[in-house]
PDB file of C-alpha atoms and ligand atoms in Angstrom:
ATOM      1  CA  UNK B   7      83.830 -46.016 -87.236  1.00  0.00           C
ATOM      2  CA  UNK B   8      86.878 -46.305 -89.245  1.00  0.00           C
ATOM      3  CA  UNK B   9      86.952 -43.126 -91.628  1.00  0.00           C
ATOM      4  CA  UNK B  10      83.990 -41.764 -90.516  1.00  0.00           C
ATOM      5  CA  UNK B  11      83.582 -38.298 -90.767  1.00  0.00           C
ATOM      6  CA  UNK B  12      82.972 -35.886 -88.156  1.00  0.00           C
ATOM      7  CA  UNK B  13      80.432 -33.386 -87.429  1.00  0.00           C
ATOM      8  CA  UNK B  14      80.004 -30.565 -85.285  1.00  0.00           C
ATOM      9  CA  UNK B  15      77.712 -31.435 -82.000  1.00  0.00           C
ATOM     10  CA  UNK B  16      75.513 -28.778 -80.890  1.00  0.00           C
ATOM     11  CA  UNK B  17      74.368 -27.934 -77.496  1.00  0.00           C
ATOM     12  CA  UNK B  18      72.371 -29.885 -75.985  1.00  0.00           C
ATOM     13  CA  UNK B  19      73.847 -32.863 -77.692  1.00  0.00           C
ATOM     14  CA  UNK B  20      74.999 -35.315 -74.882  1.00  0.00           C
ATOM     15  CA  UNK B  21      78.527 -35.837 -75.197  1.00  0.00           C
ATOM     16  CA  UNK B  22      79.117 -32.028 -74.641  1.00  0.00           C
ATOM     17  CA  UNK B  23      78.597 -32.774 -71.158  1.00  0.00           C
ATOM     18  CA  UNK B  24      80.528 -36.062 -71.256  1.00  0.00           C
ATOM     19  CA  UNK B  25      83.893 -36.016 -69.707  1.00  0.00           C
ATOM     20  CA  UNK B  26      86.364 -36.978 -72.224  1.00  0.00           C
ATOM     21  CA  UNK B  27      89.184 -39.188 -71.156  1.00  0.00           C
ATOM     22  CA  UNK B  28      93.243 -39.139 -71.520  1.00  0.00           C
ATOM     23  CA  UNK B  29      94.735 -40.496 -74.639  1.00  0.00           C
ATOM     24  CA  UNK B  30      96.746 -43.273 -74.544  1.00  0.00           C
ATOM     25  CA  UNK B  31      97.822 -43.624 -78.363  1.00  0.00           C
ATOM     26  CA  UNK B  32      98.128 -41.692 -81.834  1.00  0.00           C
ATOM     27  CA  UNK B  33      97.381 -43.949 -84.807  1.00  0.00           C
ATOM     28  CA  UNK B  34      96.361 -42.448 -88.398  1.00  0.00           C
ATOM     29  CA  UNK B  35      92.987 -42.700 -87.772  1.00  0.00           C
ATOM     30  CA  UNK B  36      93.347 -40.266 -85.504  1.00  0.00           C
ATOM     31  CA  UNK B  37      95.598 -37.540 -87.394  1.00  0.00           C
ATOM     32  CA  UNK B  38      93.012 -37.737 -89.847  1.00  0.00           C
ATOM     33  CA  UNK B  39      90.402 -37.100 -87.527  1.00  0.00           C
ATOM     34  CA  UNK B  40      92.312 -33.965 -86.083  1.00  0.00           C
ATOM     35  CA  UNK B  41      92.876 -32.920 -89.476  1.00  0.00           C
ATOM     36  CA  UNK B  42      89.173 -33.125 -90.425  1.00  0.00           C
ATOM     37  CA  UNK B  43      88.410 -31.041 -87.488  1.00  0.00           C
ATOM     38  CA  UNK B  44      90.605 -28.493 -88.247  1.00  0.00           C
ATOM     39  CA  UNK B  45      89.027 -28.279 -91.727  1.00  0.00           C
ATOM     40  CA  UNK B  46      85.333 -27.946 -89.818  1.00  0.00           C
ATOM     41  CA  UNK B  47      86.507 -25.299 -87.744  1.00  0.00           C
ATOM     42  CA  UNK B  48      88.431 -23.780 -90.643  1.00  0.00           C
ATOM     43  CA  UNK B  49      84.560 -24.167 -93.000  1.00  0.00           C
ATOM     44  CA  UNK B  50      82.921 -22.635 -89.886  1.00  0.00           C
ATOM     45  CA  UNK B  51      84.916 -19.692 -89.091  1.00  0.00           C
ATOM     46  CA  UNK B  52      86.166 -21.274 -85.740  1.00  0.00           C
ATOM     47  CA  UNK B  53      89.658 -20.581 -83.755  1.00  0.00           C
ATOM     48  CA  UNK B  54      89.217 -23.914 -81.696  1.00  0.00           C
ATOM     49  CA  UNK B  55      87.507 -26.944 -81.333  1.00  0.00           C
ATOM     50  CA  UNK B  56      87.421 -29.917 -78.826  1.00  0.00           C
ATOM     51  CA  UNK B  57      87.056 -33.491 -79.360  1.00  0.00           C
ATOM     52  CA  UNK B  58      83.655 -33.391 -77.770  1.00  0.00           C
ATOM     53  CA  UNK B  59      82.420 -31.024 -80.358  1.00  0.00           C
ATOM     54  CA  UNK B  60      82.884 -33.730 -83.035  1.00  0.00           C
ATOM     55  CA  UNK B  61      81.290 -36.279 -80.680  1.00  0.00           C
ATOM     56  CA  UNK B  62      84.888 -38.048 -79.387  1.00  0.00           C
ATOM     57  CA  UNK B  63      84.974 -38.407 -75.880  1.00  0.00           C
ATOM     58  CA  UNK B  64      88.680 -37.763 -75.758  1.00  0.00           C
ATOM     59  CA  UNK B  65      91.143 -34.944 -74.171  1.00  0.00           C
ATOM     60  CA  UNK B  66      92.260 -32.826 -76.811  1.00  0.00           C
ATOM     61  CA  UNK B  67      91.776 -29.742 -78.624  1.00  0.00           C
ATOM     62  CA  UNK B  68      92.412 -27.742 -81.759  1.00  0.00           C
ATOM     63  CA  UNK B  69      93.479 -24.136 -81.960  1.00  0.00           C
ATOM     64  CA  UNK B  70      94.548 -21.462 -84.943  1.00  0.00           C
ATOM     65  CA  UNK B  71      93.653 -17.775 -84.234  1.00  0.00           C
ATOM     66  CA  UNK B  72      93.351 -16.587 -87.765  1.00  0.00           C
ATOM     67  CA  UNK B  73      90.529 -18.570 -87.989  1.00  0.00           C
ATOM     68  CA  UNK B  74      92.129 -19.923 -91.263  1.00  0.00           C
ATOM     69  CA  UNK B  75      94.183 -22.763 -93.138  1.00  0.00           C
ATOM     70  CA  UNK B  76      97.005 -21.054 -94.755  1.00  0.00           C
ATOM     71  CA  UNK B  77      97.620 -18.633 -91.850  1.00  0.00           C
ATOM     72  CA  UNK B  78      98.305 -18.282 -88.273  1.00  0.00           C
ATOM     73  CA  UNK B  79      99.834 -21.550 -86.034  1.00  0.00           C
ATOM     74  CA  UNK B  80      97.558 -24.681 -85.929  1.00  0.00           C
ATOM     75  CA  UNK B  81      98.191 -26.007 -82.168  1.00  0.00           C
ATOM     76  CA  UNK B  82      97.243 -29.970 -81.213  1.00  0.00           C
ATOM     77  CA  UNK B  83      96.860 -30.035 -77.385  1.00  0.00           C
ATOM     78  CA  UNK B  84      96.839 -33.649 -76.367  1.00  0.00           C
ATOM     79  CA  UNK B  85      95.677 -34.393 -72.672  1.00  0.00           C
ATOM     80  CA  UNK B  86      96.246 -30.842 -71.758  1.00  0.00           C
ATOM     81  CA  UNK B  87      97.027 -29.793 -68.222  1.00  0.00           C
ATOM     82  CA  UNK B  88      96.293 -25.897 -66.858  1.00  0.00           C
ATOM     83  CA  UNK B  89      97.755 -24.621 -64.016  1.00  0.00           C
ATOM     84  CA  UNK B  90      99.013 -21.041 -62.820  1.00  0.00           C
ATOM     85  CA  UNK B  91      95.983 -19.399 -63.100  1.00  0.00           C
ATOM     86  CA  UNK B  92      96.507 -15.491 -63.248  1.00  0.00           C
ATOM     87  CA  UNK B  93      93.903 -12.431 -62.492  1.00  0.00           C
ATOM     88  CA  UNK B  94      90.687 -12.072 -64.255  1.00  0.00           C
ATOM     89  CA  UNK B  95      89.354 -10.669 -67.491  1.00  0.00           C
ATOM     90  CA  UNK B  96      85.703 -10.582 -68.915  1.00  0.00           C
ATOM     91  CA  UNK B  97      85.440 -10.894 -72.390  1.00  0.00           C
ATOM     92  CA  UNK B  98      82.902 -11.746 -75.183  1.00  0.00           C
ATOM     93  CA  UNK B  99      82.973 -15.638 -76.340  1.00  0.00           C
ATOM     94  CA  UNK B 100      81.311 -17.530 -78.646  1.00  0.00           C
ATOM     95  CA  UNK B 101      81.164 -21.789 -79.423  1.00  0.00           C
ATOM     96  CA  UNK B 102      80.671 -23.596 -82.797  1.00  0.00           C
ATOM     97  CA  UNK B 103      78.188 -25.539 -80.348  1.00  0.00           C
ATOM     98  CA  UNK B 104      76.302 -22.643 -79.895  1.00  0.00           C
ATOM     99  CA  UNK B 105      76.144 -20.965 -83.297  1.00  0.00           C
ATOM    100  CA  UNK B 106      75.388 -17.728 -83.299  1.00  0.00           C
ATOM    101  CA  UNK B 107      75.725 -17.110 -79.333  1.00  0.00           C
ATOM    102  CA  UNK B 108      77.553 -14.955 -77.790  1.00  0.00           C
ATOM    103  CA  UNK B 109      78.166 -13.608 -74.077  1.00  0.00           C
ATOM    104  CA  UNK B 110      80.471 -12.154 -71.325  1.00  0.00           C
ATOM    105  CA  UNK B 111      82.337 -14.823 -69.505  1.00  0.00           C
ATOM    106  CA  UNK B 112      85.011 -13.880 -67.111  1.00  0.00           C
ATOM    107  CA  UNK B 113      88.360 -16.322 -66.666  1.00  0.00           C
ATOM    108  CA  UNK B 114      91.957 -16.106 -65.904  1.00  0.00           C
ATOM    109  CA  UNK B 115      93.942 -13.630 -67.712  1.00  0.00           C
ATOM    110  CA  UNK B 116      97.123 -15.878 -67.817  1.00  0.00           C
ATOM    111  CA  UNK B 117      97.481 -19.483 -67.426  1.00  0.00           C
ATOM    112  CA  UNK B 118     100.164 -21.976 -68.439  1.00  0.00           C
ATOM    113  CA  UNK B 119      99.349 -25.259 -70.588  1.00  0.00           C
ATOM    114  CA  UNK B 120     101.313 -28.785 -70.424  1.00  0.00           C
ATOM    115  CA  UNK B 121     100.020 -31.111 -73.228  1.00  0.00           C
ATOM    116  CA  UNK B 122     101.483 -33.062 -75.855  1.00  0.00           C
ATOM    117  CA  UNK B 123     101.059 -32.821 -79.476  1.00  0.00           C
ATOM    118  CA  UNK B 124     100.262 -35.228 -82.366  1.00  0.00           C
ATOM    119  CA  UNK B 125     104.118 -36.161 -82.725  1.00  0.00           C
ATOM    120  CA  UNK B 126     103.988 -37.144 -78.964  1.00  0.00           C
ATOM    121  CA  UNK B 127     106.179 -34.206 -77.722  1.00  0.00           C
ATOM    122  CA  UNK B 128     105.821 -32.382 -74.513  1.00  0.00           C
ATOM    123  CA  UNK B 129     104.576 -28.800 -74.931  1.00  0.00           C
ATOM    124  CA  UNK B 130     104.971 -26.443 -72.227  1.00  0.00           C
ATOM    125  CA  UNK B 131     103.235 -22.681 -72.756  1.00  0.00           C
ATOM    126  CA  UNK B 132     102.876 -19.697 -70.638  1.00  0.00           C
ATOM    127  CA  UNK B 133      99.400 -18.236 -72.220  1.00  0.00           C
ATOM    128  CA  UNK B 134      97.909 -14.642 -72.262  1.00  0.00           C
ATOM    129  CA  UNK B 135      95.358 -12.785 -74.378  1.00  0.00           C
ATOM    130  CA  UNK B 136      93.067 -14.676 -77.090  1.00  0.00           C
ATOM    131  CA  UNK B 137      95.332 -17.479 -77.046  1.00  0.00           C
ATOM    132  CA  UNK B 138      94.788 -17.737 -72.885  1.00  0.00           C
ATOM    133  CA  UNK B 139      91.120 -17.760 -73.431  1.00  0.00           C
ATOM    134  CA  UNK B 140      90.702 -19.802 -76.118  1.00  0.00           C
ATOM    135  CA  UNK B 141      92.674 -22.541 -74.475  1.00  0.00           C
ATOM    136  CA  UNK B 142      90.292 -22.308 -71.154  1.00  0.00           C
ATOM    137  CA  UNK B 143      87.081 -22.795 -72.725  1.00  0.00           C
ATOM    138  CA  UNK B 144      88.410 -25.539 -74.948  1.00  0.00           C
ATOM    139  CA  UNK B 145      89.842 -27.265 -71.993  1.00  0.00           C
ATOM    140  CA  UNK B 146      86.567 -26.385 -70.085  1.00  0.00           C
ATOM    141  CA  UNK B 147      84.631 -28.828 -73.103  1.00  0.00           C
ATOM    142  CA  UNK B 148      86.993 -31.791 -72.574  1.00  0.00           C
ATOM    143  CA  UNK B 149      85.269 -31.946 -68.679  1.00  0.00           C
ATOM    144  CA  UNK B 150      81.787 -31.501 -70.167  1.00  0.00           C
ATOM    145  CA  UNK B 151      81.920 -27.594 -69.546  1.00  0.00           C
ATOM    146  CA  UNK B 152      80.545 -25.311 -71.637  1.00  0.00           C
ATOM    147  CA  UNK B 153      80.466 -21.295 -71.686  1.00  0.00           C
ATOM    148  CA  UNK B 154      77.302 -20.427 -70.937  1.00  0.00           C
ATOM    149  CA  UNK B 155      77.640 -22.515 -67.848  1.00  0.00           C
ATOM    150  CA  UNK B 156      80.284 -19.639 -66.805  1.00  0.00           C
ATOM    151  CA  UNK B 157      78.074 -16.714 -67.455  1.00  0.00           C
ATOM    152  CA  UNK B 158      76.688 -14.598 -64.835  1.00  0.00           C
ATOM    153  CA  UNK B 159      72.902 -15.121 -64.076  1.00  0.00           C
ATOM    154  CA  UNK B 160      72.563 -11.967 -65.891  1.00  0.00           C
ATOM    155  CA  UNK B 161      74.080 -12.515 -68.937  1.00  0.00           C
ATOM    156  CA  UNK B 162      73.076 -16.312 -69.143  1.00  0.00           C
ATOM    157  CA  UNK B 163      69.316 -14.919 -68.684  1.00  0.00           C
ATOM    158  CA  UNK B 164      70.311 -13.208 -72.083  1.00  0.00           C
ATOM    159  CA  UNK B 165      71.325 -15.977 -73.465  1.00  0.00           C
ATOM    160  CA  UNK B 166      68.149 -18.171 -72.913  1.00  0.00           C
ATOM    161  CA  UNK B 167      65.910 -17.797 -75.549  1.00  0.00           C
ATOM    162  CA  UNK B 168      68.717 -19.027 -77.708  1.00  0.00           C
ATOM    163  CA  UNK B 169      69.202 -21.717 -75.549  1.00  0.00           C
ATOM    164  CA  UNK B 170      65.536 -23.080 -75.389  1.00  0.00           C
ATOM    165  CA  UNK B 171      66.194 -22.588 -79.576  1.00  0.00           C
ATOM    166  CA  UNK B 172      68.472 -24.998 -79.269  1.00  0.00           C
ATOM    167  CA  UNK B 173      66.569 -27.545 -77.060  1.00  0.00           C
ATOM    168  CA  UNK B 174      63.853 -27.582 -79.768  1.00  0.00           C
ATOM    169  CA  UNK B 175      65.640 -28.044 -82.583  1.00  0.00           C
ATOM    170  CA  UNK B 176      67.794 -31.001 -81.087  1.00  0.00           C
ATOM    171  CA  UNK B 177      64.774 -32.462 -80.422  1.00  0.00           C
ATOM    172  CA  UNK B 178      63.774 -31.967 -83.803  1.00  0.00           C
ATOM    173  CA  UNK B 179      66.318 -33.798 -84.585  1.00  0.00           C
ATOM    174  CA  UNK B 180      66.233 -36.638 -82.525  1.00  0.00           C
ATOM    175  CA  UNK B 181      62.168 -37.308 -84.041  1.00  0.00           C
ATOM    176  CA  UNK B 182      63.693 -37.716 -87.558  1.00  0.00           C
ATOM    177  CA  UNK B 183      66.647 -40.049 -86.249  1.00  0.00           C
ATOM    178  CA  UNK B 184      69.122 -37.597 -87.023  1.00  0.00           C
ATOM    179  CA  UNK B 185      70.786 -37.520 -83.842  1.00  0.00           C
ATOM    180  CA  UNK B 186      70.616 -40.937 -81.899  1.00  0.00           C
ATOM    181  CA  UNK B 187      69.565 -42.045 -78.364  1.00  0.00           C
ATOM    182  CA  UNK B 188      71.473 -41.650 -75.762  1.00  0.00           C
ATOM    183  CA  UNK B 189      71.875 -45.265 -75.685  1.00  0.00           C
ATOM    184  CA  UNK B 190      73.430 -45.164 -78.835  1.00  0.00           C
ATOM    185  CA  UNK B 191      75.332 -42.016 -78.544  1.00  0.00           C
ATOM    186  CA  UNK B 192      77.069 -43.598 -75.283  1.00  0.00           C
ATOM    187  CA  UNK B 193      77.372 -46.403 -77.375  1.00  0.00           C
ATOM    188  CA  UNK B 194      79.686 -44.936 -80.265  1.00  0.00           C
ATOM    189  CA  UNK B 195      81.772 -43.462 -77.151  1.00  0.00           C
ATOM    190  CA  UNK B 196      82.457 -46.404 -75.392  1.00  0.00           C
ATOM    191  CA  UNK B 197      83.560 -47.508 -79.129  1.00  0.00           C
ATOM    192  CA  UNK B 198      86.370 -44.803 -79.515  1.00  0.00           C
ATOM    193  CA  UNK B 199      87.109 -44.954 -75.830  1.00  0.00           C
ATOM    194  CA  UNK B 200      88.108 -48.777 -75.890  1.00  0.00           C
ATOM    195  CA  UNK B 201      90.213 -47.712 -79.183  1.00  0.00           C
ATOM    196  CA  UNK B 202      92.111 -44.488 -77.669  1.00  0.00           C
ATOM    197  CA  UNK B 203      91.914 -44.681 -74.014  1.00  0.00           C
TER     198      UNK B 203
HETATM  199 ZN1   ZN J   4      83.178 -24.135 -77.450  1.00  0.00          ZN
END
């Protein structure tokens, strides 16, 4: 495990919908890791990723808006908390789980986030906009949510050809032993959960 590197997960890969659990300490291992996931999300055009999406069952998330390294705030939310949530707003979303997928999802227009970052101090933010949304479907991964299962039943209907796509071709997958079994996959995240959790 030790200076592995990380990959993106795509749905349906199992520990999408496994519900990632509070960290309990930082060690360089894991900067790295956060680092290499902003570079993935940086390589694939992303503005956040969760620990999930790199196959880590643990709470916490990555976030830059600009979509890019040298601009833009990078944001490390460690066991995030939400509360406040504010009014309602449908908007268009996408997931580097999902590539290529996109769809209506309606959440909270404001919403305030408690989490703590890499250097172990509290953050405390009052969220609206892009930054409010991205936030709420990152959080939504870290308990195994993802954002199709938040679209209407019209526009997830849209959505399912894609989504069968995607069941093939993680099969695929699985046939040429890219992707483990489950047994192993829950495996590798009992593994990082003994280290972190
Ligand atoms: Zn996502």
């Amino acid at each position: 495990m030790e200076g592995s590197s990380l990959q993106i997960v795509h749905y349906p890969h199992p520990t999408l919908r496994h519900k990632a659990k509070p960290v309990r300490r930082v060690d360089a291992e894991l900067v790295r890791m956060v680092r290499e996931m902003f570079s993935l999300m940086y390589a694939h055009n992303g503005i956040g990723l969760a620990a999930n999406q790199v196959d880590l069952p643990l709470r916490l998330f990555i976030v830059n808006l600009s979509a890019k390294p040298d601009e833009g705030e990078e944001f490390v939310f460690i066991n995030p908390v939400l509360s406040k949530p504010k009014g309602n707003e449908e908007s268009e979303e996408g997931c580097l789980s999902f590539p290529e997928l996109f769809g209506l999802v309606t959440r909270p227009k404001l919403i305030t986030v408690q989490a703590y970052n890499l250097r172990g101090e509290e953050v405390r933010m009052s969220l609206s906009g892009m930054l409010a949304r991205v936030v709420q479907h990152e959080y939504d991964h870290l308990d195994g949510t993802v954002f199709v299962d938040r679209m209407t039943p019209t526009v997830r209907a849209k959505a399912q050809p894609a989504l069968d796509e995607f069941d093939l071709s993680l099969r695929a997958l699985r046939q040429t032993g890219a992707v483990p079994s489950d047994d192993v996959i829950a495996g590798r995240l009992a593994q990082w959960e003994q280290r972190y959790t």
